[in-house]
Short mmCIF file of C-alpha atoms (C1' of nucleotides) in Angstrom, two decimals:
data_model
loop_
_atom_site.label_atom_id
_atom_site.label_comp_id
_atom_site.label_asym_id
_atom_site.label_seq_id
_atom_site.Cartn_x
_atom_site.Cartn_y
_atom_site.Cartn_z
CA UNK A 1 15.39 31.92 -14.34
CA UNK A 2 16.59 28.64 -15.60
CA UNK A 3 15.07 25.82 -13.63
CA UNK A 4 17.07 22.64 -13.39
CA UNK A 5 15.61 19.78 -15.37
CA UNK A 6 14.25 16.70 -13.71
CA UNK A 7 14.88 13.75 -15.91
CA UNK A 8 13.56 10.81 -13.87
CA UNK A 9 10.10 10.37 -12.42
CA UNK A 10 11.76 9.81 -9.06
CA UNK A 11 13.39 13.21 -9.12
CA UNK A 12 10.10 14.77 -10.15
CA UNK A 13 8.46 13.00 -7.24
CA UNK A 14 11.17 14.24 -4.89
CA UNK A 15 10.70 17.81 -6.06
CA UNK A 16 6.92 17.60 -5.63
CA UNK A 17 7.42 16.14 -2.18
CA UNK A 18 9.79 18.95 -1.33
CA UNK A 19 7.24 21.55 -2.37
CA UNK A 20 4.49 19.92 -0.36
CA UNK A 21 6.78 19.61 2.57
CA UNK A 22 8.03 23.18 2.31
CA UNK A 23 4.41 24.31 2.10
CA UNK A 24 5.00 25.87 -1.31
CA UNK A 25 1.90 23.90 -2.12
CA UNK A 26 -0.20 23.71 1.00
CA UNK A 27 -2.76 21.08 1.94
CA UNK A 28 -5.95 21.31 -0.06
CA UNK A 29 -4.33 23.53 -2.64
CA UNK A 30 -4.60 22.85 -6.35
CA UNK A 31 -1.24 22.27 -7.99
CA UNK A 32 -0.37 23.05 -11.62
CA UNK A 33 -1.57 20.54 -14.17
CA UNK A 34 0.61 17.82 -15.63
CA UNK A 35 1.29 19.60 -18.89
CA UNK A 36 2.51 22.75 -17.15
CA UNK A 37 4.65 20.82 -14.73
CA UNK A 38 6.16 18.86 -17.60
CA UNK A 39 7.20 22.11 -19.25
CA UNK A 40 8.55 23.48 -15.99
CA UNK A 41 10.49 20.33 -15.19
CA UNK A 42 11.67 19.88 -18.74
CA UNK A 43 10.36 16.36 -19.12
CA UNK A 44 7.49 14.51 -20.76
CA UNK A 45 4.00 14.65 -19.35
CA UNK A 46 4.05 10.90 -18.84
CA UNK A 47 7.00 11.30 -16.51
CA UNK A 48 5.08 13.81 -14.42
CA UNK A 49 2.07 11.53 -14.54
CA UNK A 50 4.11 8.63 -13.22
CA UNK A 51 5.37 10.71 -10.31
CA UNK A 52 2.00 12.18 -9.39
CA UNK A 53 0.15 8.89 -9.75
CA UNK A 54 2.59 7.26 -7.38
CA UNK A 55 2.12 10.04 -4.84
CA UNK A 56 -1.64 9.76 -5.18
CA UNK A 57 -1.41 6.03 -4.50
CA UNK A 58 0.43 6.88 -1.32
CA UNK A 59 -2.36 9.22 -0.30
CA UNK A 60 -0.39 12.45 -0.53
CA UNK A 61 -2.28 13.83 -3.48
CA UNK A 62 -5.92 13.78 -4.48
CA UNK A 63 -6.53 13.59 -8.18
CA UNK A 64 -9.72 13.88 -10.15
CA UNK A 65 -10.22 14.11 -13.85
CA UNK A 66 -10.71 17.63 -15.00
CA UNK A 67 -10.81 18.85 -11.41
CA UNK A 68 -7.05 18.63 -11.24
CA UNK A 69 -4.58 17.54 -8.60
CA UNK A 70 -4.50 18.88 -5.08
CA UNK A 71 -2.40 18.24 -2.03
CA UNK A 72 -4.28 15.96 0.32
CA UNK A 73 -5.91 18.14 2.96
CA UNK A 74 -5.29 15.65 5.69
CA UNK A 75 -2.71 13.18 4.46
CA UNK A 76 -4.38 10.02 5.69
CA UNK A 77 -1.33 8.13 6.79
CA UNK A 78 -1.28 4.89 4.88
CA UNK A 79 0.53 2.23 6.79
CA UNK A 80 1.25 -0.86 4.77
CA UNK A 81 1.62 -3.96 6.87
CA UNK A 82 3.21 -7.13 5.63
CA UNK A 83 1.35 -10.05 7.07
CA UNK A 84 3.74 -12.91 6.62
CA UNK A 85 3.56 -16.57 7.48
CA UNK A 86 4.24 -16.85 11.21
CA UNK A 87 7.20 -19.16 10.73
CA UNK A 88 8.91 -16.58 8.53
CA UNK A 89 8.06 -13.80 10.93
CA UNK A 90 9.76 -15.65 13.76
CA UNK A 91 12.75 -16.72 11.73
CA UNK A 92 13.32 -13.24 10.37
CA UNK A 93 13.72 -11.99 13.92
CA UNK A 94 16.36 -14.63 14.39
CA UNK A 95 14.19 -16.82 16.56
CA UNK A 96 13.82 -20.59 16.53
CA UNK A 97 10.39 -21.46 15.24
CA UNK A 98 8.28 -24.17 16.82
CA UNK A 99 4.83 -25.50 16.10
CA UNK A 100 2.36 -27.64 17.97
CA UNK A 101 -1.06 -28.86 16.93
CA UNK A 102 -3.65 -28.59 19.68
CA UNK A 103 -6.77 -29.90 18.01
CA UNK A 104 -8.17 -30.81 14.64
CA UNK A 105 -11.84 -31.73 14.13
CA UNK A 106 -14.51 -31.59 11.51
CA UNK A 107 -17.49 -30.09 13.26
CA UNK A 108 -20.48 -27.85 12.80
CA UNK A 109 -19.21 -24.39 13.73
CA UNK A 110 -20.96 -21.89 15.97
CA UNK A 111 -23.43 -19.68 14.18
CA UNK A 112 -21.10 -16.69 14.47
CA UNK A 113 -18.60 -18.56 12.31
CA UNK A 114 -20.97 -20.01 9.73
CA UNK A 115 -22.63 -16.63 9.56
CA UNK A 116 -19.42 -14.76 8.86
CA UNK A 117 -18.28 -17.40 6.38
CA UNK A 118 -21.70 -17.57 4.79
CA UNK A 119 -21.81 -21.34 4.92
CA UNK A 120 -24.91 -23.39 5.74
CA UNK A 121 -25.64 -23.36 9.44
CA UNK A 122 -25.41 -27.16 9.60
CA UNK A 123 -22.41 -27.59 7.32
CA UNK A 124 -19.34 -29.08 8.95
CA UNK A 125 -16.07 -27.22 8.71
CA UNK A 126 -12.53 -28.18 9.60
CA UNK A 127 -11.51 -26.61 12.89
CA UNK A 128 -7.81 -26.38 13.67
CA UNK A 129 -6.20 -25.01 16.80
CA UNK A 130 -2.45 -24.73 17.09
CA UNK A 131 0.33 -23.04 18.97
CA UNK A 132 3.21 -21.26 17.31
CA UNK A 133 6.40 -20.87 19.29
CA UNK A 134 9.47 -18.67 19.12
CA UNK A 135 12.54 -19.89 20.98
CA UNK A 136 10.37 -22.44 22.80
CA UNK A 137 8.08 -19.74 24.14
CA UNK A 138 4.46 -19.29 23.13
CA UNK A 139 4.28 -16.86 20.25
CA UNK A 140 0.73 -17.07 18.98
CA UNK A 141 -2.38 -19.20 19.18
CA UNK A 142 -4.05 -19.95 15.88
CA UNK A 143 -7.74 -20.76 15.85
CA UNK A 144 -8.92 -21.51 12.35
CA UNK A 145 -11.99 -22.68 10.43
CA UNK A 146 -11.53 -24.03 6.93
CA UNK A 147 -14.15 -24.53 4.28
CA UNK A 148 -13.48 -28.13 3.22
CA UNK A 149 -15.81 -27.81 0.26
CA UNK A 150 -13.54 -25.18 -1.28
CA UNK A 151 -10.25 -26.73 -0.20
CA UNK A 152 -10.88 -30.48 -0.44
CA UNK A 153 -7.16 -31.31 -0.31
CA UNK A 154 -7.18 -30.13 3.27
CA UNK A 155 -8.85 -33.33 4.38
CA UNK A 156 -5.67 -35.27 3.67
CA UNK A 157 -3.53 -32.92 5.71
CA UNK A 158 -3.07 -33.67 9.41
CA UNK A 159 -1.38 -30.37 10.31
CA UNK A 160 0.79 -32.32 12.71
CA UNK A 161 4.00 -30.74 11.49
CA UNK A 162 2.95 -28.07 9.03
CA UNK A 163 0.74 -25.28 10.29
CA UNK A 164 -2.52 -24.45 8.57
CA UNK A 165 -1.17 -20.91 8.48
CA UNK A 166 1.59 -22.03 6.16
CA UNK A 167 -0.16 -24.83 4.30
CA UNK A 168 -3.06 -22.67 3.18
CA UNK A 169 -0.77 -20.00 1.80
CA UNK A 170 0.56 -22.54 -0.63
CA UNK A 171 -2.57 -24.52 -1.41
CA UNK A 172 -5.57 -22.26 -1.03
CA UNK A 173 -5.63 -19.21 -3.26
CA UNK A 174 -8.02 -16.42 -2.47
CA UNK A 175 -9.31 -13.43 -4.33
CA UNK A 176 -9.85 -11.05 -1.46
CA UNK A 177 -10.25 -10.86 2.27
CA UNK A 178 -10.81 -8.80 5.36
CA UNK A 179 -8.48 -8.32 8.25
CA UNK A 180 -9.05 -6.75 11.64
CA UNK A 181 -6.72 -5.92 14.50
CA UNK A 182 -7.83 -5.63 18.07
CA UNK A 183 -6.92 -6.19 21.69
CA UNK A 184 -8.60 -8.95 23.69
CA UNK A 185 -8.30 -10.38 27.15
CA UNK A 186 -6.86 -13.86 27.37
CA UNK A 187 -9.47 -16.49 28.17
CA UNK A 188 -8.71 -19.07 30.85
CA UNK A 189 -7.97 -21.50 28.06
CA UNK A 190 -5.68 -19.18 26.13
CA UNK A 191 -3.88 -18.11 29.27
CA UNK A 192 -3.11 -21.70 30.16
CA UNK A 193 -1.85 -22.60 26.70
CA UNK A 194 0.38 -19.57 26.58
CA UNK A 195 1.43 -19.71 30.17
CA UNK A 196 0.38 -16.16 30.92
CA UNK A 197 -1.92 -14.56 33.47
CA UNK A 198 -5.62 -14.76 32.83
CA UNK A 199 -6.99 -11.53 31.36
CA UNK A 200 -3.61 -10.59 29.93
CA UNK A 201 -4.00 -8.17 27.03
CA UNK A 202 -3.41 -10.04 23.79
CA UNK A 203 -2.98 -8.61 20.34
CA UNK A 204 -5.45 -10.26 17.96
CA UNK A 205 -5.60 -10.53 14.21
CA UNK A 206 -8.83 -11.76 12.63
CA UNK A 207 -8.70 -12.68 9.02
CA UNK A 208 -11.40 -13.95 6.67
CA UNK A 209 -10.50 -14.80 3.09
CA UNK A 210 -12.69 -15.41 0.07
CA UNK A 211 -12.39 -17.14 -3.25
CA UNK A 212 -14.83 -15.14 -5.34
CA UNK A 213 -18.05 -15.41 -3.38
CA UNK A 214 -17.15 -18.34 -1.17
CA UNK A 215 -15.27 -18.15 2.08
CA UNK A 216 -12.01 -20.08 2.24
CA UNK A 217 -10.91 -19.74 5.83
CA UNK A 218 -11.48 -17.70 8.94
CA UNK A 219 -8.70 -17.39 11.45
CA UNK A 220 -8.02 -15.70 14.74
CA UNK A 221 -4.42 -15.25 15.82
CA UNK A 222 -3.76 -14.35 19.44
CA UNK A 223 -0.27 -13.11 20.12
CA UNK A 224 1.66 -13.36 23.33
CA UNK A 225 1.73 -10.27 25.55
CA UNK A 226 4.28 -7.75 24.34
CA UNK A 227 3.78 -8.49 20.67
CA UNK A 228 3.99 -5.47 18.42
CA UNK A 229 3.09 -5.12 14.80
CA UNK A 230 5.20 -2.36 13.33
CA UNK A 231 5.85 -0.61 10.07
CA UNK A 232 7.05 2.64 8.58
CA UNK A 233 4.98 5.54 7.32
CA UNK B 1 -5.95 -20.78 -31.75
CA UNK B 2 -6.79 -17.11 -31.82
CA UNK B 3 -6.41 -15.59 -28.40
CA UNK B 4 -8.60 -12.65 -27.56
CA UNK B 5 -6.77 -9.35 -27.33
CA UNK B 6 -6.39 -7.51 -24.07
CA UNK B 7 -6.41 -3.82 -24.72
CA UNK B 8 -6.24 -2.30 -21.25
CA UNK B 9 -3.63 -2.91 -18.58
CA UNK B 10 -6.49 -3.74 -16.24
CA UNK B 11 -7.65 -6.56 -18.45
CA UNK B 12 -4.09 -7.82 -18.76
CA UNK B 13 -3.83 -7.73 -14.98
CA UNK B 14 -7.10 -9.61 -14.65
CA UNK B 15 -5.91 -12.29 -17.05
CA UNK B 16 -2.60 -12.66 -15.21
CA UNK B 17 -4.49 -12.86 -11.92
CA UNK B 18 -6.75 -15.50 -13.39
CA UNK B 19 -3.78 -17.59 -14.45
CA UNK B 20 -2.14 -17.31 -11.06
CA UNK B 21 -5.38 -18.12 -9.38
CA UNK B 22 -6.12 -21.05 -11.66
CA UNK B 23 -2.60 -22.33 -11.00
CA UNK B 24 -1.74 -22.14 -14.69
CA UNK B 25 1.25 -20.31 -13.31
CA UNK B 26 2.00 -21.73 -9.91
CA UNK B 27 3.79 -20.06 -7.01
CA UNK B 28 7.50 -19.70 -7.58
CA UNK B 29 7.16 -20.36 -11.27
CA UNK B 30 8.75 -18.13 -13.88
CA UNK B 31 6.22 -16.54 -16.20
CA UNK B 32 6.84 -15.49 -19.83
CA UNK B 33 8.69 -12.24 -20.31
CA UNK B 34 6.99 -8.95 -21.06
CA UNK B 35 7.72 -9.00 -24.77
CA UNK B 36 6.23 -12.47 -25.24
CA UNK B 37 3.17 -11.62 -23.20
CA UNK B 38 2.68 -8.45 -25.19
CA UNK B 39 2.62 -10.49 -28.38
CA UNK B 40 0.27 -13.05 -26.87
CA UNK B 41 -2.08 -10.43 -25.50
CA UNK B 42 -1.91 -8.31 -28.61
CA UNK B 43 -0.84 -5.14 -26.84
CA UNK B 44 2.24 -3.03 -26.28
CA UNK B 45 4.95 -4.14 -23.90
CA UNK B 46 4.41 -1.04 -21.79
CA UNK B 47 0.85 -2.15 -21.18
CA UNK B 48 2.05 -5.50 -19.94
CA UNK B 49 4.68 -3.73 -17.87
CA UNK B 50 2.04 -1.55 -16.23
CA UNK B 51 -0.03 -4.59 -15.29
CA UNK B 52 2.88 -6.62 -13.96
CA UNK B 53 4.39 -3.73 -12.07
CA UNK B 54 1.11 -3.12 -10.33
CA UNK B 55 0.86 -6.78 -9.35
CA UNK B 56 4.44 -6.72 -8.10
CA UNK B 57 3.62 -3.69 -5.93
CA UNK B 58 0.82 -5.70 -4.43
CA UNK B 59 3.23 -8.49 -3.62
CA UNK B 60 1.78 -11.06 -6.00
CA UNK B 61 4.75 -11.16 -8.33
CA UNK B 62 8.48 -11.02 -7.77
CA UNK B 63 10.40 -9.26 -10.47
CA UNK B 64 14.12 -8.97 -11.03
CA UNK B 65 15.97 -7.55 -13.95
CA UNK B 66 17.16 -10.18 -16.33
CA UNK B 67 16.04 -12.90 -13.94
CA UNK B 68 12.47 -12.43 -15.05
CA UNK B 69 9.12 -12.40 -13.32
CA UNK B 70 7.83 -15.15 -11.09
CA UNK B 71 4.71 -15.74 -9.10
CA UNK B 72 5.35 -14.93 -5.45
CA UNK B 73 6.00 -18.17 -3.60
CA UNK B 74 4.22 -17.00 -0.53
CA UNK B 75 2.17 -13.95 -1.31
CA UNK B 76 2.89 -11.80 1.71
CA UNK B 77 -0.49 -10.28 2.35
CA UNK B 78 -0.13 -6.53 2.26
CA UNK B 79 -2.74 -4.82 4.34
CA UNK B 80 -2.93 -1.09 3.85
CA UNK B 81 -4.35 0.76 6.81
CA UNK B 82 -5.69 4.25 6.63
CA UNK B 83 -4.80 6.06 9.82
CA UNK B 84 -7.10 9.04 9.83
CA UNK B 85 -7.59 11.91 12.23
CA UNK B 86 -9.66 10.59 15.13
CA UNK B 87 -12.41 13.13 14.64
CA UNK B 88 -12.92 11.98 11.07
CA UNK B 89 -12.78 8.36 12.08
CA UNK B 90 -15.59 8.89 14.57
CA UNK B 91 -17.69 11.05 12.26
CA UNK B 92 -17.36 8.61 9.40
CA UNK B 93 -18.95 5.96 11.56
CA UNK B 94 -21.82 8.33 12.12
CA UNK B 95 -20.85 9.12 15.67
CA UNK B 96 -20.84 12.44 17.48
CA UNK B 97 -17.28 13.47 18.14
CA UNK B 98 -16.20 14.98 21.42
CA UNK B 99 -12.87 16.16 22.74
CA UNK B 100 -11.51 17.00 26.15
CA UNK B 101 -8.09 18.23 27.14
CA UNK B 102 -6.71 16.53 30.22
CA UNK B 103 -3.32 18.16 30.64
CA UNK B 104 -0.85 20.36 28.84
CA UNK B 105 2.61 21.06 30.23
CA UNK B 106 6.08 21.84 29.06
CA UNK B 107 8.31 19.45 30.95
CA UNK B 108 11.45 17.39 30.69
CA UNK B 109 10.26 14.00 29.41
CA UNK B 110 11.25 10.64 30.79
CA UNK B 111 14.42 9.23 29.28
CA UNK B 112 12.46 6.66 27.30
CA UNK B 113 10.79 9.52 25.44
CA UNK B 114 13.82 11.74 24.90
CA UNK B 115 15.72 8.63 23.89
CA UNK B 116 13.22 7.60 21.25
CA UNK B 117 12.85 11.15 19.99
CA UNK B 118 16.59 11.71 20.09
CA UNK B 119 16.28 14.99 21.91
CA UNK B 120 18.61 16.17 24.68
CA UNK B 121 17.89 14.42 27.94
CA UNK B 122 17.25 17.75 29.67
CA UNK B 123 15.32 19.42 26.88
CA UNK B 124 11.75 20.31 27.72
CA UNK B 125 8.99 19.06 25.44
CA UNK B 126 5.31 19.85 25.23
CA UNK B 127 3.28 17.10 26.81
CA UNK B 128 -0.41 16.86 25.95
CA UNK B 129 -2.93 14.41 27.26
CA UNK B 130 -6.47 14.38 25.95
CA UNK B 131 -9.58 12.27 25.67
CA UNK B 132 -11.44 11.71 22.43
CA UNK B 133 -15.10 10.79 22.66
CA UNK B 134 -17.64 9.19 20.38
CA UNK B 135 -21.29 9.72 21.27
CA UNK B 136 -20.21 10.96 24.70
CA UNK B 137 -18.37 7.74 25.44
CA UNK B 138 -14.61 7.47 25.80
CA UNK B 139 -13.11 6.58 22.44
CA UNK B 140 -9.39 7.00 22.84
CA UNK B 141 -6.80 8.52 25.14
CA UNK B 142 -4.09 10.51 23.43
CA UNK B 143 -0.76 10.90 25.17
CA UNK B 144 1.57 13.03 23.12
CA UNK B 145 5.02 14.64 23.25
CA UNK B 146 5.80 17.44 20.84
CA UNK B 147 9.18 18.83 19.91
CA UNK B 148 8.61 22.56 20.42
CA UNK B 149 11.90 23.39 18.76
CA UNK B 150 10.63 21.94 15.47
CA UNK B 151 7.07 23.15 15.79
CA UNK B 152 7.37 26.54 17.50
CA UNK B 153 3.82 27.56 16.56
CA UNK B 154 2.59 24.90 18.95
CA UNK B 155 3.40 27.13 21.92
CA UNK B 156 0.55 29.44 21.00
CA UNK B 157 -1.95 26.63 20.79
CA UNK B 158 -3.85 25.71 23.94
CA UNK B 159 -5.42 22.51 22.58
CA UNK B 160 -8.53 23.38 24.57
CA UNK B 161 -10.86 22.82 21.65
CA UNK B 162 -8.70 21.43 18.85
CA UNK B 163 -6.87 18.18 19.47
CA UNK B 164 -3.15 17.91 18.94
CA UNK B 165 -4.02 14.93 16.78
CA UNK B 166 -5.79 17.20 14.35
CA UNK B 167 -3.74 20.35 14.76
CA UNK B 168 -0.45 18.68 13.98
CA UNK B 169 -1.77 17.09 10.80
CA UNK B 170 -2.32 20.57 9.46
CA UNK B 171 0.66 22.39 10.88
CA UNK B 172 3.49 19.95 11.32
CA UNK B 173 4.68 18.21 8.19
CA UNK B 174 6.85 15.16 8.48
CA UNK B 175 9.03 13.23 6.12
CA UNK B 176 8.67 9.77 7.60
CA UNK B 177 7.65 7.92 10.69
CA UNK B 178 7.19 4.66 12.47
CA UNK B 179 3.99 3.14 13.71
CA UNK B 180 3.38 0.18 15.97
CA UNK B 181 0.23 -1.61 17.03
CA UNK B 182 -0.08 -3.58 20.22
CA UNK B 183 -2.35 -4.61 23.06
CA UNK B 184 -1.82 -3.21 26.54
CA UNK B 185 -3.54 -3.46 29.86
CA UNK B 186 -5.29 -0.35 31.06
CA UNK B 187 -3.45 1.38 33.90
CA UNK B 188 -5.42 2.57 36.92
CA UNK B 189 -5.25 6.04 35.48
CA UNK B 190 -6.39 5.06 32.01
CA UNK B 191 -9.15 2.87 33.39
CA UNK B 192 -10.54 5.73 35.44
CA UNK B 193 -10.48 8.21 32.56
CA UNK B 194 -12.19 5.77 30.26
CA UNK B 195 -14.53 4.38 32.83
CA UNK B 196 -13.51 0.78 32.24
CA UNK B 197 -12.21 -1.98 34.45
CA UNK B 198 -8.58 -1.88 35.43
CA UNK B 199 -6.46 -4.19 33.28
CA UNK B 200 -8.94 -4.08 30.43
CA UNK B 201 -7.25 -4.98 27.15
CA UNK B 202 -6.73 -1.81 25.13
CA UNK B 203 -5.68 -1.49 21.55
CA UNK B 204 -2.67 0.80 21.30
CA UNK B 205 -1.12 2.73 18.44
CA UNK B 206 2.32 4.22 18.94
CA UNK B 207 3.49 6.67 16.38
CA UNK B 208 6.73 8.59 16.06
CA UNK B 209 7.18 11.05 13.22
CA UNK B 210 10.30 12.73 11.88
CA UNK B 211 11.12 15.77 9.84
CA UNK B 212 14.33 14.70 8.16
CA UNK B 213 16.53 13.77 11.10
CA UNK B 214 14.59 15.49 13.86
CA UNK B 215 11.64 14.03 15.70
CA UNK B 216 8.40 15.97 15.46
CA UNK B 217 6.07 14.18 17.79
CA UNK B 218 5.58 10.92 19.62
CA UNK B 219 2.11 9.79 20.46
CA UNK B 220 0.40 6.87 22.10
CA UNK B 221 -3.26 6.31 21.42
CA UNK B 222 -5.18 3.96 23.69
CA UNK B 223 -8.53 2.88 22.36
CA UNK B 224 -11.56 1.83 24.35
CA UNK B 225 -12.17 -1.90 24.72
CA UNK B 226 -13.80 -3.35 21.66
CA UNK B 227 -12.02 -1.10 19.20
CA UNK B 228 -11.07 -2.77 15.94
CA UNK B 229 -8.83 -1.56 13.18
CA UNK B 230 -9.96 -3.17 9.96
CA UNK B 231 -9.16 -3.20 6.30
CA UNK B 232 -9.40 -5.30 3.17
CA UNK B 233 -6.75 -7.49 1.63
"C1'" DA C 1 -34.35 28.56 -10.59
"C1'" DA C 2 -34.23 23.90 -12.05
"C1'" DT C 3 -33.22 20.97 -15.95
"C1'" DG C 4 -30.84 19.05 -19.62
"C1'" DC C 5 -27.40 19.62 -23.45
"C1'" DT C 6 -22.73 20.94 -25.02
"C1'" DT C 7 -18.16 22.32 -24.55
"C1'" DT C 8 -13.91 22.39 -22.33
"C1'" DT C 9 -10.20 20.50 -19.91
"C1'" DA C 10 -7.22 17.69 -16.84
"C1'" DT C 11 -6.28 13.22 -15.96
"C1'" DG C 12 -6.01 8.29 -17.66
"C1'" DT C 13 -4.18 5.23 -20.74
"C1'" DA C 14 -2.31 2.87 -25.13
"C1'" DT C 15 1.52 2.69 -28.45
"C1'" DG C 16 6.18 2.43 -30.56
"C1'" DC C 17 10.50 3.44 -29.94
"C1'" DA C 18 14.90 4.17 -27.59
"C1'" DC C 19 18.14 3.62 -24.21
"C1'" DA C 20 19.47 2.45 -19.17
"C1'" DT C 21 20.56 -1.01 -15.93
"C1'" DA C 22 21.05 -5.15 -13.31
"C1'" DA C 23 22.18 -9.65 -13.28
"C1'" DA C 24 22.64 -14.07 -15.37
"C1'" DA C 25 25.37 -16.50 -18.80
"C1'" DT C 26 29.37 -16.88 -21.37
"C1'" DT C 27 33.96 -16.18 -22.74
"C1'" DT C 28 38.52 -14.78 -21.88
"C1'" DT C 29 42.42 -14.67 -19.10
"C1'" DG C 30 45.84 -15.73 -15.35
"C1'" DC D 1 40.34 -24.49 -13.15
"C1'" DA D 2 39.11 -20.30 -10.93
"C1'" DA D 3 38.77 -15.37 -11.37
"C1'" DA D 4 37.92 -11.55 -14.24
"C1'" DA D 5 36.12 -9.43 -18.27
"C1'" DT D 6 32.44 -9.49 -21.70
"C1'" DT D 7 28.07 -10.43 -23.74
"C1'" DT D 8 23.32 -11.21 -23.48
"C1'" DT D 9 18.82 -10.46 -21.90
"C1'" DA D 10 14.67 -9.12 -19.16
"C1'" DT D 11 13.06 -5.45 -16.72
"C1'" DG D 12 13.01 -0.28 -15.89
"C1'" DT D 13 12.35 4.03 -17.64
"C1'" DG D 14 11.75 8.18 -20.76
"C1'" DC D 15 9.51 10.37 -24.68
"C1'" DA D 16 6.14 11.92 -28.25
"C1'" DT D 17 1.81 11.23 -29.73
"C1'" DA D 18 -2.88 10.00 -29.79
"C1'" DC D 19 -7.22 9.15 -28.09
"C1'" DA D 20 -10.48 8.02 -24.00
"C1'" DT D 21 -13.12 9.64 -20.22
"C1'" DA D 22 -14.88 12.00 -16.23
"C1'" DA D 23 -16.44 15.99 -14.54
"C1'" DA D 24 -16.67 20.91 -14.19
"C1'" DA D 25 -18.38 24.91 -16.45
"C1'" DG D 26 -21.09 27.18 -19.55
"C1'" DC D 27 -25.27 27.49 -22.27
"C1'" DA D 28 -29.88 26.97 -23.47
"C1'" DT D 29 -34.47 25.54 -22.56
"C1'" DT D 30 -38.38 25.01 -19.80
#
DNA sequence: AATGCTTTTATGTATGCACATAAAATTTTG
DNA sequence: CAAAATTTTATGTGCATACATAAAAGCATT
């Protein structure tokens, strides 16, 4: 038999995907090594490597040195979410973006906040609360703590017209962070600001970002009822 | 000056990250081309390419042919979520996993379901409802519709002891899918099954998977109050 | 049988080179 | 002068080769 040749790493990837999908290689099964596949596909090993590495990054293959490559037993679906600046998120959906500052103080945060941010218990942080709107309707409440020691320039910013959400993206770099999604009931306060029933179910995003070993900012975003965060698989 | 040489693509990536982070290259700014960087770093262009490509995949750089590479103006945070089989999710947290089938019927689905799945309005689908438990407490309610035409083997499966969540992972491949996260209020029904207050805020995951152009399954997972989906940035 | 050493082997990566391709920049043309 | 054709250029990719490295497998020693 004279197998067709696969000249691009994309076509190699497609063929591998097809075999996984067609169960020619079933979950958990060891697949031929790169060198053999290269011969079979009529291309260089590096081309095969490129294709398989990409699939491994997407969680469809498990690779280990010497142990070889096997089809992921349970393809942990990896959903990649793009967390954009709220203004862009609204505008991309064709909505009119609005912003309103609710409060801005420099205060000693509750222990839960200083604990998570690993700041001194008595150290003051900048606390900003704001409302983001889409087409003049409440879109999300932003409740944020900012480490002024790390981002000193923040002291000069009033956040009257530019949201902390957007300002920090531009002015406060971070090395890594954690993000959590959950559902919470609207507090009396939140419900009033958003104009929704108390105890409404709100989608919440909690984010905590770090610059090396120091926390930069901790934010909770509460989205209006009906909000959905979606992506492809 | 005699710059140190960067021999691995990782070290090149680290150096590029450092420059972005230190604002030596600021957001939106065009950075030197691959060839020049290769000379500066004392490595091959392909090594630089590997490093920059990886950073671009992570959303930190924007690259365009001929136009060059620039630092992302607003680094859209890309959060990658691992959506695992519920049993594994529970067991990984050290919990005891439990499972209980609530209902299993072959019925004509509501129009909203047949519409989303693009099946005939009068075509019967397999409907499965089940409860997943962690340490004998309600963990999540699974409400699933399965296209029996695409997954005929499903007819022989009772789902008495194996959840559809897990069974499908093994037996029903898919090419792509959509996933959405939201917050919903517990219905009377849900609240009773979970043993929580009516209108509790529940975290919801809606997933719809396809095999080429045909829908495989549509599922809604409702998680107990307090559930958080978390990941790093 | 448990332990440590050595070999084998599949993946991981670096390099130099070539050519492909998209898009900006420039020149030619109407 | 504007539109179309052409050139230039930075990224994208493929290939052959070489060496690095992790980890499994085999071997030997206790």
